[in-house]
Amino acid sequence: MSVVTELSPVGDDVHLGELGEHAILEHILRPRYGGVRGFGDDCAVLDAEEGLLGELVATTDSCPTPLVTSLGETDPYHAGWLLATINLSDLAAAGATPLGLVVNYTLPKTTTAGEFRRLLDGVDDCAKTHGTKVVGGDLRDGPVRQLTATAIGRCVPGGRLGRAGAAAGDRLLLVGSPGYLWAYALLVEEQARLPEAIVAGIRERAFRPMAQVAAGKALAAAGLARAAMDVSDGLFPTVRTLCGANGLGARIRTDIHLDNAPAEVCAQAGLGRFELAQAWGDWTLVVAVRPEDVELARKVLTEEGVAAQEIGILAPREEGISLDDGEKTEPWNGIAQERFSPSSWHGGDLPKLITEVLGRRAS
Amino acid sequence: MSVVTELSPVGDDVHLGELGEHAILEHILRPRYGGVRGFGDDCAVLDAEEGLLGELVATTDSCPTPLVTSLGETDPYHAGWLLATINLSDLAAAGATPLGLVVNYTLPKTTTAGEFRRLLDGVDDCAKTHGTKVVGGDLRDGPVRQLTATAIGRCVPGGRLGRAGAAAGDRLLLVGSPGYLWAYALLVEEQARLPEAIVAGIRERAFRPMAQVAAGKALAAAGLARAAMDVSDGLFPTVRTLCGANGLGARIRTDIHLDNAPAEVCAQAGLGRFELAQAWGDWTLVVAVRPEDVELARKVLTEEGVAAQEIGILAPREEGISLDDGEKTEPWNGIAQERFSPSSWHGGDLPKLITEVLGRRAS
C-alpha cells in the first residue's frame, strides 16, 4: 500500500539499533523524504503560499532526561525549560520568529500537581523569554514521563536558514557562550572550586540555557548567514553535518574563547578550554558567514547582546575536518553521540558522562 | 520564577491520578492557559498576522496502542495511519486545510527496519489521502514505542471552527459513518458472523478510518458550521464538551443510522444500534448547524461524498443532556473514558473493552 518506492541496501529484518541514526537517516528516511523541502535541516518547511509573509517552519523534539537531573536537580522546571529551549533552538537555526509552541506530555499518574505546575512554569518562562507562548497541547497518562513539543515559526521572505548554502572560505561563527553546562558538572564533581556566587552564576546559565532565537532572527533578517545549525549534540557533529550538507571540509581553531568562570573551571580541572567548548548543552549556534560579512555579523550580534566568535573556516572537502592549534592542524575525530547506538544519550552516571562528553578520564 | 499567578483549589501534593483529566483541565490548565485563543478547542491558534490568508492552527496528539492490536493486527502500518488520522481529525474539527505533519517517534532499538518502514507507510498513506504529507520530524531510541505528531493547518479567513459558537435550537450533525471499528471487534469476538467479503470491508474501514478533513473544510468554507468537535473519545463526551463550551444542553436521538454491515453486526450481537454508534474509533465529527442550514449542509457533504445525519438538537442548559428514543427522553449518562483515571485507555483485554466501550456485558 505504500506510495513510495525505495531502493535501499537495508533489509527489512535488521534492527534499528544495529543501523544507528546515520544509517537510518541515509537508507530509510532519505529515500522516502529526501525530496521534502528542508529535509535534513533543523526545521521543516510547511506547504503554504506565504508570499510576502515568508516561509512557515516547524520543528519537533522530545526532551531527554536533563543532565541537571544527574547534577542533583529534580525540579521539573528545568525539564520544562529544556523542552522549550531544544525546540526554540531549532527555530533559531532557521532564523525564524516563533509563532507558538504546542506541547505533548505523557506523565505518570503519580506526578503531583506541584511537579506538573513546575514543569509548566519552566516551559512558559522559557517561551516568554523568547517572546512566544504555549498555544495548545495534549496530556495523557503513561508509565514513563515523556515530554515532546513542536515549535512553529515564520522566516522573513527569502530569509530561511538551513544547513546548506555555505561555500569554502566562509567563516564559522559560534553564537552564544559555550561551556557552562559541563563547567557546572565539573564543579558538582568537585574537579574545581569557586566562590559560591560564581558557582550560582554558572549554575543559572547551565540550568536555564538560552536558545539563540534573537541572534538567528537578526542574522537571517540582515542576510548575513549562509547556513546555520544549532549545537544540540556537540560541536563536532554540528560541524560535520554542516560540512556534509555543503560538500565541504573545515578547519576549526582550538583557541575557542570561554567566559571567565568556565575558563577558570577548566584551568582547575586540568582540562583544555576546547574540550569544554566543544561539548553540548549550551544551545549555541554555528553559522557560516562570508569572510567580508564577519565584522558586520559580529556587530549585529553585539547589538542583540549575544556573544559570537570566529571558530574556523570552511574548506574544500578534500581537506577534511581538522583542528588548528595555531602551530599545526590535525584531523578532528571529535566526540559524537549517535541515537540508536550504544552512545545514545539516556543520562547516566556523572563521572562516566564527563569522560564521554569531554573526552577525558574522570578523576 | 513562574510568571503566572494561579488561584486553584488543587494543592501541590495531590497526584494527577487522583484528580483525573477534567479536574486537571479546570484547576491547573485553565487558570494558566484559559486566556489563550482556542483554549479547549481541538486545535490551537498560532500568533500570526494572517490577514487575508486566514488563521494558522496546530494540534498535537500521541497515538495510543491501537485497538486493532487487540484485534490481532500487529502491522505498525495501522499505528502510523492512526497517528496521522488522530491529528488530522483535529484539523477537520477546526475546518482547516492541512499544511503538513511533523512527527516524533521514540522506538526501541529492537524495532526492525521493516517495521519502521511499515509505520512510515501508514503515516504517509494517510497524509496523502488527505492531500498533505510529513514535512519533518524527530526520531530517537527509547525503551517503549511512543508516537506523537503535530498537524498544522490553515483556516479560510473568518472560518475557523471551535467548540463554542452554537446556540439552543441548532441541530447536531454526525459527519461520517460510525460503528465500523467496534463492529469489527464484535466480529473478532465471534458475536456476529458475516460473509468474508463483508468482513473484509468492515475491517478495511475499521483499520483505516478517515478523518473528516474534506467535510470540515467544506462546511467551514461555506459558513455552515457554528461549532464542531471530533468524536475521538466517544459520542457522549463529545456532546457533553460541546454543550459545556456553549452553556447548553442537548437532546440526542437514539435512532442513529448505521451502514448495513455494522447494522447487521448489531442485530446478530443483540446490541442496539445506538450502543455501537456512540462508540469511538471512526473519527466522525459532530457539527452544530442552524436549523435552516441543515439541508444545505447535507447537500455540501453529499457533494464531498461524506455521509451525514442529524442526531439531535442543542437545548437550553436546564434541559441537560438527554436521549430521545422517539417515545420518551431520559437523561444520558453515557460512557466516557477519562485520562488520569482508572478508565484511561491503554488497550487491554478485548471482551472487557467491549463491555466498557459498548456499555454491555460481553457474552
XYZ file of C-alpha atoms in Angstrom:
726
model
C 0.000 0.000 0.000
C 2.980 2.279 0.299
C 3.109 5.064 -2.216
C 6.858 5.237 -2.010
C 9.310 3.196 -3.987
C 12.549 2.725 -2.167
C 15.889 1.465 -3.240
C 17.797 0.790 -0.098
C 20.516 -1.637 0.823
C 18.963 -2.042 4.261
C 16.839 -5.153 4.503
C 13.636 -5.302 6.489
C 14.969 -7.616 9.172
C 17.823 -5.522 10.507
C 17.245 -3.841 13.875
C 17.398 -0.050 14.079
C 19.858 -0.473 16.939
C 22.238 -2.271 14.547
C 21.944 0.523 11.982
C 22.437 3.625 14.131
C 20.996 7.054 13.445
C 23.179 7.884 10.465
C 22.317 4.755 8.504
C 18.625 5.100 9.386
C 18.709 8.633 8.015
C 20.578 7.751 4.834
C 18.982 4.435 3.963
C 15.434 4.660 5.267
C 14.474 8.317 5.653
C 16.357 9.986 2.799
C 14.971 7.678 0.070
C 11.479 8.485 1.347
C 11.621 12.118 2.415
C 14.793 13.459 0.775
C 12.741 15.453 -1.718
C 10.832 17.288 1.002
C 11.879 20.938 1.310
C 14.076 21.391 4.372
C 14.920 17.680 4.699
C 17.943 17.387 6.968
C 17.569 20.916 8.339
C 16.728 21.743 11.934
C 13.290 22.882 10.823
C 10.707 21.511 8.438
C 9.058 23.822 5.929
C 5.289 23.861 5.696
C 3.448 23.848 2.412
C 1.852 27.234 2.456
C 1.519 30.040 -0.020
C 3.187 32.677 2.043
C 4.109 35.308 -0.492
C 5.277 38.400 1.295
C 4.830 36.883 4.746
C 7.776 34.491 4.450
C 8.005 30.769 4.922
C 6.411 28.841 7.776
C 8.652 26.363 9.559
C 8.091 23.764 12.250
C 10.284 21.568 14.378
C 9.608 18.875 16.922
C 11.822 17.459 19.619
C 11.400 15.366 22.712
C 13.177 16.299 25.899
C 15.739 13.752 27.077
C 16.460 13.278 30.748
C 18.089 16.623 31.531
C 21.727 16.379 32.573
C 20.790 18.565 35.537
C 18.944 15.558 36.941
C 22.337 13.873 37.266
C 23.584 17.078 38.916
C 21.156 16.730 41.802
C 18.355 18.927 40.499
C 14.984 17.177 40.433
C 12.769 20.243 39.940
C 10.743 19.527 36.766
C 11.042 23.247 35.966
C 14.345 22.515 34.271
C 12.940 19.760 32.099
C 10.230 22.190 31.011
C 12.749 24.924 30.273
C 14.903 22.465 28.340
C 11.963 21.174 26.315
C 11.163 24.689 25.137
C 14.843 25.527 24.595
C 15.511 22.475 22.431
C 12.650 23.315 20.122
C 13.218 27.074 20.019
C 16.886 26.468 19.275
C 15.857 24.756 16.033
C 13.803 27.811 15.093
C 16.876 29.909 15.880
C 18.905 27.848 13.404
C 16.277 28.570 10.752
C 16.349 32.292 11.553
C 12.654 32.120 12.335
C 10.417 34.128 14.651
C 8.431 31.787 16.935
C 4.659 31.824 16.464
C 3.910 29.370 19.248
C 4.629 26.052 20.893
C 2.354 23.045 21.113
C 3.289 20.586 23.824
C 2.631 16.916 24.335
C 3.108 15.452 27.786
C 2.870 11.870 28.913
C 3.057 11.804 32.714
C 2.726 9.060 35.309
C -0.456 9.262 37.388
C 1.769 9.652 40.443
C 3.016 13.046 39.208
C 1.921 15.652 41.742
C 0.094 18.828 40.825
C 3.068 20.754 42.161
C 5.514 18.886 39.923
C 3.223 19.421 36.945
C 2.985 23.144 37.677
C 6.755 23.424 37.916
C 7.085 21.689 34.552
C 4.600 24.148 33.035
C 6.401 27.065 34.715
C 9.647 26.035 33.052
C 8.106 25.777 29.590
C 6.139 29.007 29.972
C 9.057 31.014 31.355
C 11.349 29.914 28.554
C 8.735 30.609 25.889
C 8.075 34.067 27.342
C 11.790 34.839 27.376
C 11.762 34.323 23.617
C 8.567 36.306 23.065
C 6.315 33.358 22.445
C 3.984 31.051 24.384
C 2.352 27.667 24.601
C -0.740 27.791 22.405
C -2.008 24.241 22.829
C -1.149 20.713 23.685
C -2.062 17.231 24.676
C -1.766 15.491 28.012
C -2.081 11.824 28.796
C -1.053 9.399 31.493
C 1.511 6.708 30.897
C 4.102 4.679 32.724
C 7.050 6.972 31.946
C 7.342 10.755 31.665
C 7.742 11.789 28.047
C 7.878 15.430 27.042
C 7.565 16.454 23.433
C 6.929 19.816 21.844
C 6.586 21.363 18.434
C 7.661 24.914 17.725
C 6.237 26.762 14.755
C 7.766 29.894 13.349
C 7.961 32.175 10.395
C 11.011 33.321 8.467
C 11.301 36.647 6.729
C 10.770 36.296 2.953
C 13.808 34.642 1.424
C 15.440 34.508 4.853
C 15.088 30.883 5.908
C 18.392 29.419 7.057
C 19.263 25.790 6.574
C 22.345 23.648 6.744
C 23.205 24.071 3.076
C 24.187 27.293 1.338
C 27.764 27.824 2.523
C 30.937 27.851 0.434
C 34.631 27.149 1.019
C 36.215 30.202 2.598
C 33.134 31.075 4.658
C 33.914 31.699 8.279
C 32.207 29.761 11.031
C 30.851 31.823 13.881
C 29.959 30.266 17.202
C 26.997 32.243 18.506
C 26.396 32.155 22.242
C 28.542 31.257 25.230
C 29.762 27.681 25.447
C 30.982 25.669 28.413
C 28.558 26.483 31.195
C 26.702 23.202 31.500
C 29.749 20.985 31.730
C 31.621 23.522 33.861
C 28.826 23.102 36.366
C 29.118 19.323 36.080
C 32.836 19.594 36.897
C 32.001 21.777 39.908
C 29.481 19.208 41.141
C 32.146 16.556 40.719
C 34.481 18.768 42.743
C 37.057 18.918 39.988
C 37.052 22.673 40.577
C 36.031 25.049 43.353
C 34.843 28.619 43.002
C 33.187 31.189 45.260
C 29.540 30.486 45.909
C 28.238 33.474 43.941
C 30.207 32.446 40.856
C 29.025 28.856 41.141
C 25.463 30.163 41.374
C 26.023 32.162 38.197
C 27.354 29.133 36.322
C 24.501 27.044 37.646
C 21.945 29.572 36.397
C 23.437 29.528 32.894
C 23.675 25.737 32.953
C 20.133 25.201 34.170
C 18.410 27.786 32.005
C 20.311 27.837 28.723
C 19.277 30.438 26.158
C 18.266 29.364 22.694
C 19.767 31.852 20.231
C 16.436 32.898 18.777
C 17.108 36.639 18.682
C 20.547 36.072 17.165
C 19.266 33.727 14.466
C 16.498 36.137 13.528
C 18.857 39.098 13.407
C 21.396 37.317 11.191
C 18.709 35.996 8.863
C 16.954 39.352 8.585
C 20.246 41.046 7.734
C 21.086 38.385 5.136
C 24.377 37.712 6.896
C 24.146 33.974 7.490
C 24.626 31.485 4.658
C 23.963 28.327 6.672
C 23.294 27.569 10.317
C 22.802 24.705 12.724
C 22.413 24.549 16.460
C 24.891 22.701 18.661
C 22.455 20.229 20.119
C 24.787 17.224 20.173
C 28.192 18.890 20.453
C 30.429 20.962 18.205
C 31.951 18.096 16.236
C 28.695 16.566 14.944
C 27.423 20.066 14.150
C 30.499 20.954 12.082
C 30.498 17.517 10.470
C 26.832 17.867 9.483
C 27.316 21.389 8.106
C 30.307 20.164 6.107
C 28.330 17.197 4.807
C 25.388 19.359 3.748
C 27.709 21.648 1.764
C 30.189 19.116 0.421
C 32.978 20.844 2.314
C 35.644 20.377 4.951
C 36.516 22.719 7.798
C 39.438 23.933 9.908
C 38.394 24.647 13.463
C 40.573 26.632 15.866
C 41.206 25.153 19.271
C 41.587 28.536 20.952
C 37.865 28.974 21.459
C 37.126 31.694 23.967
C 35.339 30.796 27.173
C 33.863 33.261 29.630
C 35.976 33.757 32.752
C 34.029 31.452 35.035
C 34.018 28.329 32.848
C 37.623 29.117 31.828
C 38.613 29.041 35.497
C 36.843 25.713 35.949
C 38.826 24.379 33.000
C 42.113 25.565 34.478
C 41.403 23.995 37.852
C 40.187 20.739 36.319
C 43.258 20.491 34.113
C 41.092 20.492 31.041
C 41.786 22.266 27.769
C 39.323 25.054 27.001
C 38.497 23.457 23.692
C 37.455 20.273 25.437
C 34.822 22.183 27.365
C 33.851 24.431 24.468
C 33.101 21.516 22.142
C 30.564 19.901 24.482
C 26.810 20.176 24.131
C 24.180 21.703 26.397
C 24.627 25.454 25.897
C 22.443 25.677 22.781
C 24.870 27.749 20.784
C 24.597 28.137 17.006
C 27.231 27.563 14.356
C 26.710 29.971 11.477
C 28.551 30.198 8.158
C 29.254 33.777 7.130
C 31.067 35.217 4.104
C 34.517 36.488 5.130
C 33.583 40.050 4.261
C 30.456 39.848 6.434
C 32.096 38.642 9.628
C 32.577 42.048 11.184
C 29.050 43.163 10.382
C 27.633 39.910 11.721
C 29.515 40.373 14.956
C 28.238 43.941 15.194
C 24.628 42.819 14.662
C 25.041 40.179 17.357
C 26.661 42.610 19.782
C 23.611 44.820 19.370
C 21.480 41.825 20.327
C 23.676 41.339 23.384
C 24.872 37.963 22.124
C 28.466 36.781 22.219
C 29.935 35.453 18.984
C 33.404 34.373 17.921
C 35.025 33.105 14.767
C 35.956 29.488 15.329
C 37.113 28.401 11.922
C 36.783 28.355 8.185
C 35.042 26.124 5.692
C 37.496 24.406 3.372
C 37.377 22.211 0.273
C 36.085 18.742 1.054
C 39.483 17.155 0.354
C 40.930 18.887 3.392
C 38.550 17.069 5.672
C 37.700 18.370 9.120
C 40.731 19.421 11.092
C 41.742 21.177 14.274
C 44.192 24.057 14.154
C 46.042 24.800 17.385
C 47.931 27.740 15.847
C 51.013 25.665 15.103
C 49.695 22.646 13.271
C 46.482 21.149 12.010
C 45.367 17.610 12.752
C 42.342 15.637 11.620
C 39.487 16.061 14.087
C 37.735 12.915 15.113
C 35.533 14.507 17.704
C 33.022 13.148 20.090
C 29.585 12.432 18.730
C 26.720 10.651 20.309
C 24.513 8.797 17.899
C 20.962 7.763 18.537
C 20.139 4.091 18.043
C 23.716 3.284 19.016
C 25.464 2.499 22.288
C 26.343 6.223 22.592
C 22.700 7.315 22.515
C 22.096 9.761 25.353
C 19.892 8.491 28.147
C 21.547 10.148 31.134
C 23.607 8.055 33.475
C 26.477 8.175 35.893
C 28.159 11.599 36.043
C 31.873 10.674 36.073
C 31.266 8.364 33.117
C 29.375 11.101 31.302
C 32.167 13.576 31.865
C 34.590 11.125 30.299
C 32.324 10.541 27.336
C 31.366 14.128 26.629
C 34.574 15.944 27.487
C 36.815 13.279 26.069
C 38.978 12.847 29.136
C 39.309 10.457 32.001
C 37.235 11.379 35.022
C 39.439 11.832 38.037
C 10.100 32.047 38.953
C 6.728 31.415 37.353
C 5.185 34.337 35.565
C 1.697 33.019 36.169
C -0.376 33.683 39.241
C -2.827 30.935 39.857
C -5.790 30.635 42.131
C -6.637 26.994 42.275
C -8.191 24.806 44.916
C -5.829 21.988 43.951
C -2.843 21.773 46.269
C 0.619 20.897 45.083
C 0.739 17.493 46.768
C -2.216 15.826 45.102
C -1.413 13.244 42.395
C -2.673 13.815 38.872
C -4.157 10.316 39.028
C -6.341 11.423 41.926
C -7.519 14.481 40.028
C -8.447 12.998 36.665
C -8.329 14.787 33.310
C -11.310 17.064 33.923
C -10.015 18.476 37.205
C -6.511 18.880 35.752
C -8.005 20.867 32.891
C -10.200 23.051 35.071
C -7.912 23.647 38.026
C -4.407 23.580 36.606
C -4.564 24.296 32.885
C -7.491 26.720 32.609
C -6.149 29.186 35.218
C -2.873 29.247 33.285
C -3.881 28.976 29.636
C -7.627 29.815 29.619
C -6.931 33.173 28.001
C -5.091 31.648 25.057
C -7.123 31.813 21.843
C -8.573 28.398 21.047
C -8.098 27.046 24.587
C -10.249 23.935 24.894
C -10.666 23.540 21.143
C -9.319 20.644 19.129
C -6.750 22.969 17.581
C -4.516 25.687 18.949
C -4.295 29.008 17.137
C -0.905 30.414 16.282
C 0.026 34.027 16.805
C 0.493 35.174 13.270
C -0.625 38.162 11.280
C -2.511 36.275 8.649
C -4.712 38.925 7.093
C -6.354 37.541 4.006
C -4.686 34.159 4.340
C -6.757 33.044 7.342
C -5.695 31.737 10.723
C -2.977 29.175 11.314
C -3.839 26.286 13.611
C -1.888 23.419 15.115
C -2.734 20.305 17.051
C -0.685 17.572 18.646
C -1.655 14.090 19.709
C 0.117 10.930 20.636
C -1.050 7.623 19.277
C -2.347 5.209 21.897
C -1.991 1.471 21.441
C -4.353 0.966 18.503
C -7.380 -1.179 19.278
C -6.511 -3.164 16.178
C -3.536 -4.534 18.115
C -6.053 -6.242 20.383
C -7.800 -7.464 17.235
C -4.807 -9.477 16.149
C -3.204 -6.935 13.826
C 0.408 -6.207 14.673
C 1.399 -4.418 11.445
C 2.752 -0.994 12.554
C 1.133 0.419 9.413
C -2.084 0.825 11.355
C -0.459 2.691 14.227
C 1.035 5.042 11.654
C -2.305 5.515 9.900
C -3.981 6.119 13.259
C -1.340 8.647 14.348
C -1.975 10.734 11.246
C -5.745 10.273 11.490
C -5.940 11.433 15.109
C -4.098 14.629 14.315
C -5.800 15.354 11.006
C -9.176 14.784 12.642
C -8.466 17.745 14.916
C -7.724 19.884 11.877
C -11.021 18.667 10.429
C -12.836 19.910 13.543
C -11.263 23.327 13.013
C -12.302 23.355 9.348
C -8.644 23.720 8.403
C -6.665 22.691 5.345
C -3.579 20.671 6.376
C -0.215 22.281 5.603
C 1.878 19.398 6.891
C 2.630 16.955 9.663
C 5.704 16.817 11.855
C 6.248 13.500 13.569
C 8.103 12.455 16.672
C 8.926 8.801 17.139
C 10.538 7.059 20.079
C 11.277 3.472 19.081
C 13.059 0.585 20.784
C 16.405 -0.315 19.252
C 14.952 -3.763 18.527
C 12.480 -2.280 16.040
C 13.270 -3.737 12.625
C 13.758 -1.637 9.519
C 10.728 -3.386 8.055
C 8.527 -2.467 10.997
C 9.767 1.113 10.823
C 9.013 1.283 7.115
C 5.502 -0.021 7.667
C 4.950 2.615 10.338
C 6.107 5.313 7.901
C 3.949 3.825 5.148
C 0.889 4.152 7.344
C 1.567 7.775 8.235
C 2.478 8.703 4.657
C -0.513 6.943 3.080
C -2.947 8.601 5.459
C -1.383 12.029 4.967
C -1.509 11.609 1.188
C -5.159 10.593 1.333
C -5.857 13.980 2.882
C -3.658 15.893 0.446
C -0.800 16.538 2.828
C 2.497 14.981 3.868
C 5.110 14.563 6.549
C 7.409 17.585 6.359
C 9.740 16.828 9.237
C 10.254 15.047 12.481
C 12.415 13.638 15.169
C 13.484 10.084 15.888
C 15.117 8.677 18.978
C 15.526 5.348 20.693
C 13.848 4.551 23.945
C 12.514 1.626 25.928
C 8.895 1.932 24.731
C 7.409 2.902 21.376
C 5.857 6.342 21.565
C 4.375 8.009 18.513
C 3.486 11.673 18.538
C 2.660 14.047 15.730
C 1.694 17.649 15.203
C -0.561 18.724 12.361
C -0.509 22.309 11.165
C -3.232 23.809 9.027
C -4.806 26.972 7.811
C -8.419 28.060 8.009
C -10.137 30.291 5.499
C -10.415 33.876 6.808
C -13.064 34.006 9.499
C -13.710 30.303 9.033
C -12.014 28.670 11.987
C -14.346 26.281 13.788
C -14.160 25.692 17.512
C -16.280 24.152 20.167
C -18.044 27.381 21.072
C -20.360 29.377 18.810
C -23.530 27.288 18.820
C -26.968 28.259 20.158
C -30.015 26.434 21.502
C -32.049 25.135 18.605
C -29.004 24.354 16.469
C -29.071 20.884 15.032
C -26.246 18.433 15.608
C -24.975 16.624 12.540
C -22.901 13.499 12.821
C -20.460 13.608 9.890
C -19.018 10.303 8.766
C -20.018 6.686 9.243
C -19.965 5.350 12.793
C -19.781 1.807 14.083
C -17.128 0.152 11.939
C -14.313 -0.267 14.454
C -16.385 -1.880 17.167
C -18.399 -3.901 14.653
C -15.114 -5.452 13.635
C -14.281 -6.068 17.296
C -17.586 -7.920 17.693
C -16.792 -9.997 14.595
C -13.391 -10.918 16.007
C -15.102 -11.904 19.252
C -17.488 -14.048 17.160
C -20.527 -12.244 18.429
C -21.558 -11.984 14.796
C -20.699 -13.749 11.538
C -20.802 -12.314 8.048
C -19.562 -13.366 4.599
C -15.833 -12.986 4.192
C -16.041 -10.116 1.701
C -18.259 -8.087 4.000
C -15.980 -8.746 6.973
C -13.060 -7.585 4.835
C -14.950 -4.381 4.039
C -15.653 -3.695 7.709
C -12.070 -4.487 8.571
C -10.804 -2.014 5.999
C -12.970 0.776 7.417
C -12.002 -0.151 10.967
C -8.285 -0.300 10.254
C -8.024 2.780 8.076
C -10.538 5.264 9.461
C -10.992 8.501 7.531
C -10.539 11.801 9.309
C -13.270 14.145 8.043
C -10.861 16.745 6.712
C -12.660 17.400 3.440
C -16.017 17.633 5.208
C -14.756 20.050 7.873
C -13.171 22.275 5.235
C -16.275 22.296 3.087
C -18.596 23.198 5.963
C -16.255 25.902 7.248
C -15.741 27.408 3.797
C -19.496 27.540 3.245
C -20.059 29.133 6.657
C -22.470 26.348 7.560
C -20.948 25.085 10.826
C -21.288 27.049 14.049
C -19.233 24.713 16.235
C -17.539 21.375 15.720
C -15.630 18.677 17.558
C -14.355 15.296 16.543
C -15.531 12.101 18.190
C -12.184 10.972 19.499
C -13.383 9.568 22.827
C -16.974 8.595 22.034
C -20.209 10.446 21.271
C -21.172 11.209 24.870
C -18.004 13.086 25.885
C -18.111 14.947 22.562
C -21.694 16.121 23.075
C -21.018 16.899 26.726
C -17.986 19.008 25.811
C -19.834 20.884 23.057
C -22.694 21.567 25.483
C -20.262 22.749 28.160
C -18.441 25.072 25.758
C -21.736 26.693 24.753
C -23.576 26.637 28.087
C -26.233 24.405 26.591
C -27.933 21.041 26.910
C -28.793 18.629 24.111
C -31.347 16.039 23.072
C -29.772 13.189 21.131
C -31.818 10.711 19.119
C -31.149 7.049 19.651
C -32.165 6.082 16.112
C -28.748 6.837 14.670
C -28.319 5.308 11.246
C -25.642 2.687 10.725
C -24.496 1.388 7.368
C -25.846 -2.058 6.515
C -22.802 -4.063 7.539
C -22.333 -2.685 11.076
C -26.133 -2.690 11.491
C -26.168 -6.406 10.721
C -23.389 -6.991 13.260
C -25.514 -5.160 15.847
C -28.547 -7.278 15.101
C -26.627 -10.548 15.389
C -24.856 -9.427 18.571
C -28.135 -8.379 20.179
C -26.845 -4.853 20.537
C -28.809 -1.656 19.985
C -27.582 0.406 17.051
C -27.105 3.395 19.295
C -24.736 1.437 21.505
C -22.466 0.846 18.536
C -22.956 4.325 17.064
C -21.897 6.099 20.271
C -18.514 4.341 20.468
C -15.238 5.885 19.415
C -12.759 4.913 16.727
C -14.436 6.035 13.500
C -13.225 9.664 13.675
C -16.580 11.197 12.901
C -17.317 14.868 13.585
C -20.215 16.401 15.498
C -21.144 19.740 13.984
C -23.686 22.310 15.174
C -25.684 23.808 12.312
C -28.511 26.367 12.288
C -31.848 24.617 11.635
C -32.301 26.460 8.343
C -28.841 25.362 7.160
C -29.218 21.636 7.757
C -30.361 20.752 4.262
C -27.643 22.826 2.604
C -25.015 21.340 4.894
C -26.123 17.834 4.000
C -26.019 18.761 0.318
C -22.480 20.129 0.650
C -21.373 16.949 2.410
C -23.059 14.719 -0.152
C -21.053 16.507 -2.821
C -17.925 15.643 -0.811
C -19.075 12.016 -0.727
C -19.422 12.097 3.049
C -22.366 10.657 4.972
C -24.046 12.931 7.497
C -27.144 12.642 9.629
C -28.996 14.804 12.100
C -28.609 13.227 15.507
C -30.162 15.801 17.796
C -30.688 19.381 18.829
C -28.967 21.754 21.212
C -31.253 22.798 24.065
C -31.171 25.247 26.965
C -28.728 24.193 29.646
C -31.532 23.459 32.149
C -32.692 20.563 29.979
C -29.379 18.786 30.459
C -28.204 16.129 28.042
C -30.856 13.580 27.235
C -31.560 10.687 24.909
C -34.765 10.639 22.867
C -35.914 7.215 21.696
C -38.930 8.660 19.858
C -41.305 7.961 22.726
C -39.594 9.456 25.757
C -36.461 11.318 26.740
C -34.155 10.241 29.531
C -31.025 11.802 30.964
C -27.943 10.470 29.165
C -25.112 9.390 31.369
C -23.015 7.988 28.613
C -19.724 6.228 28.589
C -16.649 8.399 28.820
C -13.088 7.415 29.331
C -11.080 9.939 31.246
C -7.310 10.217 31.169
C -5.545 10.144 34.517
C -8.368 7.958 35.832
C -8.940 4.213 36.015
C -10.847 4.449 32.682
C -7.852 5.884 30.840
C -7.346 3.987 27.597
C -4.297 1.775 27.447
C -5.647 -1.123 25.459
C -6.342 -4.389 27.205
C -8.440 -7.494 27.058
C -10.983 -7.425 24.230
C -14.128 -8.773 25.952
C -13.567 -6.339 28.813
C -13.076 -3.482 26.364
C -16.298 -4.335 24.554
C -18.126 -4.167 27.874
C -16.567 -0.845 28.744
C -16.946 0.865 25.394
C -20.254 -0.512 24.201
C -21.848 -0.462 27.630
C -22.936 -4.083 27.652
C -21.819 -7.316 29.125
C -19.520 -9.253 26.885
C -21.031 -12.648 26.143
